mmCIF file of C-alpha atoms in Angstrom:
data_model
loop_
_atom_site.group_PDB
_atom_site.id
_atom_site.type_symbol
_atom_site.label_atom_id
_atom_site.label_comp_id
_atom_site.label_asym_id
_atom_site.label_seq_id
_atom_site.Cartn_x
_atom_site.Cartn_y
_atom_site.Cartn_z
ATOM 1 C CA MET A 185 106.308 138.877 204.012
ATOM 2 C CA THR A 186 108.711 139.879 206.763
ATOM 3 C CA SER A 187 112.325 140.796 206.236
ATOM 4 C CA SER A 188 113.543 137.566 207.810
ATOM 5 C CA ALA A 189 111.177 135.468 205.708
ATOM 6 C CA GLY A 190 112.284 137.255 202.572
ATOM 7 C CA ASP A 191 115.935 136.508 203.304
ATOM 8 C CA ALA A 192 115.506 132.893 204.309
ATOM 9 C CA ALA A 193 117.871 130.612 202.438
ATOM 10 C CA GLY A 194 116.138 128.465 199.878
ATOM 11 C CA LEU A 195 113.073 130.667 199.530
ATOM 12 C CA HIS A 196 114.647 133.135 197.136
ATOM 13 C CA GLN A 197 117.632 133.066 194.838
ATOM 14 C CA PHE A 198 118.245 136.758 195.504
ATOM 15 C CA ARG A 199 118.279 138.656 198.782
ATOM 16 C CA TYR A 200 114.884 140.379 199.054
ATOM 17 C CA THR A 201 113.684 142.265 202.115
ATOM 18 C CA ALA A 202 110.584 144.123 203.185
ATOM 19 C CA ALA A 203 112.580 147.333 202.804
ATOM 20 C CA ASP A 204 113.357 146.410 199.177
ATOM 21 C CA PHE A 205 109.674 145.884 198.485
ATOM 22 C CA GLY A 206 108.891 149.244 200.067
ATOM 23 C CA ARG A 207 111.391 150.986 197.793
ATOM 24 C CA ILE A 208 109.921 149.242 194.744
ATOM 25 C CA ARG A 209 106.411 150.312 195.721
ATOM 26 C CA GLU A 210 107.561 153.908 196.051
ATOM 27 C CA LEU A 211 109.352 153.899 192.676
ATOM 28 C CA ILE A 212 106.537 152.339 190.649
ATOM 29 C CA TYR A 213 104.078 154.766 192.223
ATOM 30 C CA ARG A 214 106.302 157.745 191.454
ATOM 31 C CA TRP A 215 107.063 156.724 187.878
ATOM 32 C CA ALA A 216 103.857 155.004 186.756
ATOM 33 C CA GLY A 217 101.194 155.914 189.313
ATOM 34 C CA ILE A 218 100.692 152.239 190.161
ATOM 35 C CA SER A 219 99.673 151.570 193.765
ATOM 36 C CA LEU A 220 101.025 148.117 194.559
ATOM 37 C CA ASN A 221 98.997 146.247 197.137
ATOM 38 C CA PRO A 222 101.069 145.153 200.171
ATOM 39 C CA ASN A 223 100.201 141.524 199.370
ATOM 40 C CA LYS A 224 102.087 141.687 196.046
ATOM 41 C CA GLN A 225 105.568 141.048 197.515
ATOM 42 C CA GLN A 226 105.972 137.629 195.942
ATOM 43 C CA MET A 227 104.587 138.767 192.588
ATOM 44 C CA VAL A 228 107.148 141.585 192.520
ATOM 45 C CA TYR A 229 109.963 139.158 193.288
ATOM 46 C CA SER A 230 108.857 136.795 190.527
ATOM 47 C CA ARG A 231 108.610 139.551 187.932
ATOM 48 C CA LEU A 232 111.887 141.301 188.738
ATOM 49 C CA ALA A 233 114.092 138.284 189.474
ATOM 50 C CA ARG A 234 114.642 137.787 185.736
ATOM 51 C CA ARG A 235 116.128 141.274 185.499
ATOM 52 C CA LEU A 236 118.588 140.465 188.285
ATOM 53 C CA ARG A 237 119.628 137.271 186.495
ATOM 54 C CA LEU A 238 120.132 139.086 183.210
ATOM 55 C CA ARG A 239 122.169 141.841 184.857
ATOM 56 C CA GLY A 240 124.163 139.496 187.095
ATOM 57 C CA ILE A 241 123.049 141.291 190.262
ATOM 58 C CA ALA A 242 122.981 139.438 193.589
ATOM 59 C CA SER A 243 120.417 141.411 195.582
ATOM 60 C CA PHE A 244 117.285 143.454 195.097
ATOM 61 C CA ALA A 245 118.850 146.348 196.992
ATOM 62 C CA ALA A 246 121.654 146.540 194.422
ATOM 63 C CA TYR A 247 119.172 146.299 191.553
ATOM 64 C CA ILE A 248 117.006 149.084 192.973
ATOM 65 C CA ASP A 249 120.119 151.242 193.354
ATOM 66 C CA LEU A 250 120.845 150.616 189.661
ATOM 67 C CA VAL A 251 117.323 151.597 188.641
ATOM 68 C CA GLU A 252 117.352 154.726 190.792
ATOM 69 C CA ARG A 253 120.615 155.855 189.187
ATOM 70 C CA GLY A 254 118.840 155.925 185.842
ATOM 71 C CA GLU A 255 120.758 153.098 184.188
ATOM 72 C CA PRO A 256 119.966 153.428 180.442
ATOM 73 C CA GLY A 257 117.003 151.263 179.516
ATOM 74 C CA GLU A 258 116.582 149.704 182.948
ATOM 75 C CA THR A 259 113.871 152.079 184.142
ATOM 76 C CA GLU A 260 111.724 150.973 181.185
ATOM 77 C CA GLU A 261 112.452 147.309 181.912
ATOM 78 C CA PHE A 262 111.539 147.849 185.578
ATOM 79 C CA ILE A 263 108.198 149.410 184.616
ATOM 80 C CA ASN A 264 107.553 146.793 181.930
ATOM 81 C CA ALA A 265 108.078 143.978 184.435
ATOM 82 C CA LEU A 266 105.572 145.416 186.908
ATOM 83 C CA THR A 267 102.893 146.361 184.386
ATOM 84 C CA THR A 268 99.899 144.049 184.025
ATOM 85 C CA ASN A 269 98.919 143.308 180.409
ATOM 86 C CA LEU A 270 95.692 141.344 180.709
ATOM 87 C CA THR A 271 93.834 142.046 177.474
ATOM 88 C CA SER A 272 91.904 140.409 174.650
ATOM 89 C CA PHE A 273 90.235 141.204 171.343
ATOM 90 C CA PHE A 274 86.836 142.885 171.770
ATOM 91 C CA ARG A 275 87.104 142.829 175.547
ATOM 92 C CA GLU A 276 83.952 144.325 177.085
ATOM 93 C CA PRO A 277 82.170 143.952 173.744
ATOM 94 C CA HIS A 278 79.281 146.310 174.519
ATOM 95 C CA HIS A 279 81.624 149.268 174.013
ATOM 96 C CA PHE A 280 82.206 148.718 170.308
ATOM 97 C CA PRO A 281 78.651 149.182 168.974
ATOM 98 C CA ILE A 282 78.327 152.231 171.248
ATOM 99 C CA LEU A 283 81.471 153.652 169.668
ATOM 100 C CA ALA A 284 80.220 152.873 166.151
ATOM 101 C CA ARG A 285 76.894 154.641 166.745
ATOM 102 C CA HIS A 286 78.685 157.595 168.316
ATOM 103 C CA LEU A 287 81.008 158.081 165.347
ATOM 104 C CA GLU A 288 78.155 157.653 162.875
ATOM 105 C CA GLU A 289 76.420 160.579 164.546
ATOM 106 C CA LEU A 290 79.544 162.698 164.037
ATOM 107 C CA LEU A 291 79.793 162.093 160.276
ATOM 108 C CA PRO A 292 77.858 165.289 159.382
ATOM 109 C CA LEU A 293 80.780 167.246 160.877
ATOM 110 C CA ARG A 294 82.795 166.162 157.814
ATOM 111 C CA ARG A 295 86.160 165.944 159.552
ATOM 112 C CA PRO A 296 88.541 163.088 160.327
ATOM 113 C CA LEU A 297 87.517 161.122 163.399
ATOM 114 C CA THR A 298 90.059 160.257 166.071
ATOM 115 C CA ILE A 299 90.270 157.554 168.740
ATOM 116 C CA TRP A 300 92.871 157.196 171.475
ATOM 117 C CA SER A 301 93.543 153.801 173.028
ATOM 118 C CA SER A 302 95.483 155.094 176.031
ATOM 119 C CA ALA A 303 96.337 151.733 177.617
ATOM 120 C CA ALA A 304 96.799 149.736 174.445
ATOM 121 C CA SER A 305 98.995 146.991 175.887
ATOM 122 C CA SER A 306 99.902 144.483 173.138
ATOM 123 C CA GLY A 307 97.455 145.836 170.578
ATOM 124 C CA GLU A 308 94.285 143.800 170.967
ATOM 125 C CA GLU A 309 92.190 146.837 171.899
ATOM 126 C CA PRO A 310 93.318 149.207 169.114
ATOM 127 C CA TYR A 311 93.030 146.447 166.513
ATOM 128 C CA SER A 312 89.503 145.739 167.779
ATOM 129 C CA LEU A 313 88.772 149.433 167.299
ATOM 130 C CA ALA A 314 90.222 149.282 163.792
ATOM 131 C CA MET A 315 88.091 146.246 162.909
ATOM 132 C CA THR A 316 85.025 148.072 164.195
ATOM 133 C CA MET A 317 85.813 151.052 161.971
ATOM 134 C CA VAL A 318 86.358 148.904 158.874
ATOM 135 C CA GLU A 319 83.041 147.168 159.495
ATOM 136 C CA LEU A 320 81.280 150.471 160.128
ATOM 137 C CA PHE A 321 82.534 152.170 156.976
ATOM 138 C CA GLY A 322 82.821 149.065 154.789
ATOM 139 C CA SER A 323 86.362 149.984 153.807
ATOM 140 C CA PHE A 324 89.962 149.598 154.933
ATOM 141 C CA THR A 325 90.311 153.358 154.496
ATOM 142 C CA PRO A 326 87.806 154.754 157.016
ATOM 143 C CA PRO A 327 88.026 158.470 157.902
ATOM 144 C CA VAL A 328 89.407 157.545 161.318
ATOM 145 C CA ARG A 329 92.801 157.806 163.000
ATOM 146 C CA ILE A 330 93.579 155.467 165.892
ATOM 147 C CA HIS A 331 96.399 156.272 168.302
ATOM 148 C CA ALA A 332 97.545 153.448 170.570
ATOM 149 C CA THR A 333 99.774 154.243 173.545
ATOM 150 C CA ASP A 334 101.043 152.411 176.600
ATOM 151 C CA ILE A 335 103.774 152.740 179.195
ATOM 152 C CA ASP A 336 105.065 149.206 178.488
ATOM 153 C CA THR A 337 107.503 149.253 175.567
ATOM 154 C CA SER A 338 107.660 145.468 175.184
ATOM 155 C CA ALA A 339 103.869 145.230 174.957
ATOM 156 C CA LEU A 340 103.819 148.027 172.383
ATOM 157 C CA GLU A 341 106.366 146.185 170.269
ATOM 158 C CA ARG A 342 104.139 143.107 170.249
ATOM 159 C CA GLY A 343 101.290 145.345 169.142
ATOM 160 C CA ARG A 344 103.332 146.814 166.307
ATOM 161 C CA ARG A 345 104.233 143.332 165.079
ATOM 162 C CA GLY A 346 100.590 142.258 165.218
ATOM 163 C CA ILE A 347 101.433 138.567 165.654
ATOM 164 C CA TYR A 348 99.391 136.526 168.135
ATOM 165 C CA PRO A 349 99.005 132.877 169.168
ATOM 166 C CA THR A 350 95.879 131.383 167.635
ATOM 167 C CA GLU A 351 94.294 130.915 171.068
ATOM 168 C CA ARG A 352 94.187 134.711 171.426
ATOM 169 C CA VAL A 353 91.759 134.969 168.500
ATOM 170 C CA LYS A 354 89.646 131.872 169.154
ATOM 171 C CA GLU A 355 86.630 133.988 170.153
ATOM 172 C CA LEU A 356 86.619 135.917 166.859
ATOM 173 C CA SER A 357 84.122 134.904 164.189
ATOM 174 C CA PRO A 358 85.313 133.072 161.053
ATOM 175 C CA ALA A 359 84.301 136.131 159.020
ATOM 176 C CA ARG A 360 86.531 138.431 161.064
ATOM 177 C CA MET A 361 89.394 135.956 160.945
ATOM 178 C CA LYS A 362 89.199 135.774 157.161
ATOM 179 C CA ARG A 363 88.897 139.525 156.710
ATOM 180 C CA PHE A 364 91.496 140.744 159.185
ATOM 181 C CA PHE A 365 94.109 138.028 159.829
ATOM 182 C CA LEU A 366 96.627 135.832 158.048
ATOM 183 C CA ARG A 367 97.242 132.325 159.411
ATOM 184 C CA GLY A 368 100.818 131.230 159.923
ATOM 185 C CA GLU A 369 102.180 128.197 158.090
ATOM 186 C CA GLY A 370 105.211 125.991 158.614
ATOM 187 C CA LYS A 371 107.367 127.368 161.441
ATOM 188 C CA ASN A 372 104.698 130.041 162.018
ATOM 189 C CA ALA A 373 101.884 127.539 162.487
ATOM 190 C CA GLY A 374 99.902 128.273 165.610
ATOM 191 C CA TYR A 375 100.107 132.027 165.063
ATOM 192 C CA VAL A 376 98.107 134.622 163.198
ATOM 193 C CA ARG A 377 99.135 138.020 161.921
ATOM 194 C CA VAL A 378 97.042 141.157 161.575
ATOM 195 C CA LYS A 379 96.699 142.041 157.896
ATOM 196 C CA PRO A 380 98.813 145.046 156.853
ATOM 197 C CA GLU A 381 95.774 147.024 155.738
ATOM 198 C CA LEU A 382 94.416 146.834 159.301
ATOM 199 C CA GLN A 383 97.798 147.606 160.872
ATOM 200 C CA TRP A 384 98.025 150.812 158.855
ATOM 201 C CA LEU A 385 95.011 152.201 160.693
ATOM 202 C CA VAL A 386 96.807 152.138 164.065
ATOM 203 C CA THR A 387 99.753 154.265 165.184
ATOM 204 C CA PHE A 388 101.632 152.966 168.234
ATOM 205 C CA GLY A 389 103.696 155.089 170.606
ATOM 206 C CA ARG A 390 104.903 155.075 174.194
ATOM 207 C CA LEU A 391 103.086 157.346 176.632
ATOM 208 C CA ASN A 392 103.059 157.437 180.419
ATOM 209 C CA LEU A 393 99.768 158.870 181.655
ATOM 210 C CA LEU A 394 101.702 160.448 184.537
ATOM 211 C CA ASP A 395 104.115 162.378 182.309
ATOM 212 C CA GLU A 396 103.799 166.160 182.530
ATOM 213 C CA ARG A 397 103.377 166.395 178.764
ATOM 214 C CA TRP A 398 101.589 164.003 176.463
ATOM 215 C CA PRO A 399 103.009 163.821 172.906
ATOM 216 C CA LEU A 400 99.562 164.093 171.321
ATOM 217 C CA ALA A 401 98.474 167.324 169.696
ATOM 218 C CA GLU A 402 94.929 166.505 168.670
ATOM 219 C CA ARG A 403 91.592 166.163 170.406
ATOM 220 C CA PHE A 404 89.737 162.881 170.293
ATOM 221 C CA ASP A 405 86.197 161.767 169.581
ATOM 222 C CA ALA A 406 86.709 158.804 171.892
ATOM 223 C CA ILE A 407 89.270 157.888 174.521
ATOM 224 C CA PHE A 408 89.535 154.298 175.681
ATOM 225 C CA CYS A 409 91.147 154.080 179.118
ATOM 226 C CA ARG A 410 90.015 150.698 180.318
ATOM 227 C CA ASN A 411 91.273 148.617 183.218
ATOM 228 C CA VAL A 412 94.218 150.853 184.030
ATOM 229 C CA MET A 413 92.660 153.264 186.526
ATOM 230 C CA ILE A 414 92.189 150.359 188.951
ATOM 231 C CA TYR A 415 95.959 150.461 189.520
ATOM 232 C CA PHE A 416 95.886 154.165 190.472
ATOM 233 C CA ASP A 417 94.807 155.676 193.765
ATOM 234 C CA LYS A 418 91.823 158.059 193.753
ATOM 235 C CA GLU A 419 93.911 161.229 193.565
ATOM 236 C CA THR A 420 95.945 159.930 190.606
ATOM 237 C CA GLN A 421 92.733 158.846 188.881
ATOM 238 C CA TYR A 422 91.272 162.306 189.310
ATOM 239 C CA GLN A 423 94.340 164.041 187.918
ATOM 240 C CA VAL A 424 94.421 161.799 184.832
ATOM 241 C CA LEU A 425 90.686 162.262 184.249
ATOM 242 C CA LYS A 426 91.095 166.019 184.591
ATOM 243 C CA ARG A 427 93.688 165.945 181.814
ATOM 244 C CA PHE A 428 91.409 163.860 179.586
ATOM 245 C CA VAL A 429 88.737 166.588 179.470
ATOM 246 C CA PRO A 430 90.621 169.029 177.188
ATOM 247 C CA ARG A 431 91.794 166.076 175.080
ATOM 248 C CA LEU A 432 88.220 165.207 174.129
ATOM 249 C CA GLN A 433 86.178 166.858 171.433
ATOM 250 C CA PRO A 434 83.060 168.588 172.861
ATOM 251 C CA GLU A 435 81.020 165.532 171.819
ATOM 252 C CA GLY A 436 83.715 163.066 172.880
ATOM 253 C CA LEU A 437 83.239 159.963 175.011
ATOM 254 C CA LEU A 438 85.456 158.237 177.563
ATOM 255 C CA PHE A 439 85.263 154.437 177.776
ATOM 256 C CA ALA A 440 86.253 152.841 181.104
ATOM 257 C CA GLY A 441 86.733 149.298 182.374
ATOM 258 C CA HIS A 442 83.949 147.220 183.890
ATOM 259 C CA SER A 443 85.393 147.437 187.406
ATOM 260 C CA GLU A 444 86.114 151.160 187.272
ATOM 261 C CA SER A 445 83.875 153.913 188.600
ATOM 262 C CA PHE A 446 84.603 157.636 188.535
ATOM 263 C CA HIS A 447 82.187 158.867 191.191
ATOM 264 C CA GLN A 448 84.987 160.916 192.728
ATOM 265 C CA ALA A 449 85.250 162.841 189.444
ATOM 266 C CA GLY A 450 81.573 163.744 189.134
ATOM 267 C CA ASP A 451 82.535 167.341 188.447
ATOM 268 C CA LEU A 452 84.511 166.183 185.391
ATOM 269 C CA PHE A 453 82.529 163.322 183.816
ATOM 270 C CA ARG A 454 78.943 162.092 183.849
ATOM 271 C CA LEU A 455 77.877 158.531 183.186
ATOM 272 C CA CYS A 456 75.988 158.226 179.889
ATOM 273 C CA GLY A 457 76.056 154.466 179.342
ATOM 274 C CA LYS A 458 77.484 151.285 180.816
ATOM 275 C CA THR A 459 81.049 152.380 181.732
ATOM 276 C CA VAL A 460 80.826 155.190 179.154
ATOM 277 C CA TYR A 461 81.312 158.797 180.220
ATOM 278 C CA ALA A 462 80.907 162.262 178.715
ATOM 279 C CA PRO A 463 82.598 165.421 180.004
ATOM 280 C CA CYS A 464 80.374 167.542 182.257
ATOM 281 C CA HIS A 465 81.890 170.759 180.962
ATOM 282 C CA PRO A 466 83.510 170.171 177.543
ATOM 283 C CA ALA A 467 86.671 172.179 177.038
#
């Protein structure tokens, strides 16, 4: 998109130039590590235009000025709007039996087991982890703690609520539906809710993987960081992976997305399964 095309009357409700898009790319990279492809101009307009309408702002330049000034709450809304939340229950299903076998092998250590879902989005991944743990241990009180974090506060709130349209769970077996979900009735028809006993296994909290400090004190037996690294450039990926190493237990595993490869971090992690990694030199 050129500046003149972006400003053409009738194409956009709000004034939007190539320079505006450049500023947005710089901000989302600085704050969230996301490298926006140059062909995403129209997507950015579509996602942020709602914020301009809500704030009564006439141009993208004025909105970006507002965000850069640190307007309370608007930085989060800016990041939320530009964050992709494509997720599903038991996405990349081969990971879950690998995780179950891995944690079974750690049981002789006789300590609580910990899992970090570091790009939890709206909760489908951490709840899939929780279901896996209940099935593994045959109890809603497994010796496992699951931490679910994401940069997107609106997605996290949906995860905390644990309410989903029925089409989001259509791939789950009838047995899992009966064991882990409640079906909505009346005005809630067409929705399901995660049962409270499953919700209790997951703790949600906001975390930006680019923040200097992560508000997590413990080390993890498994870290799930799936389908988020694809939005980072190679240097940002490496720096995040480097910080994962001391966050893993010596026997810990890192689970990545199907389109992600960490060849550039071969000094940090070695491939030990399909998109499953172990630290080369455990901290």
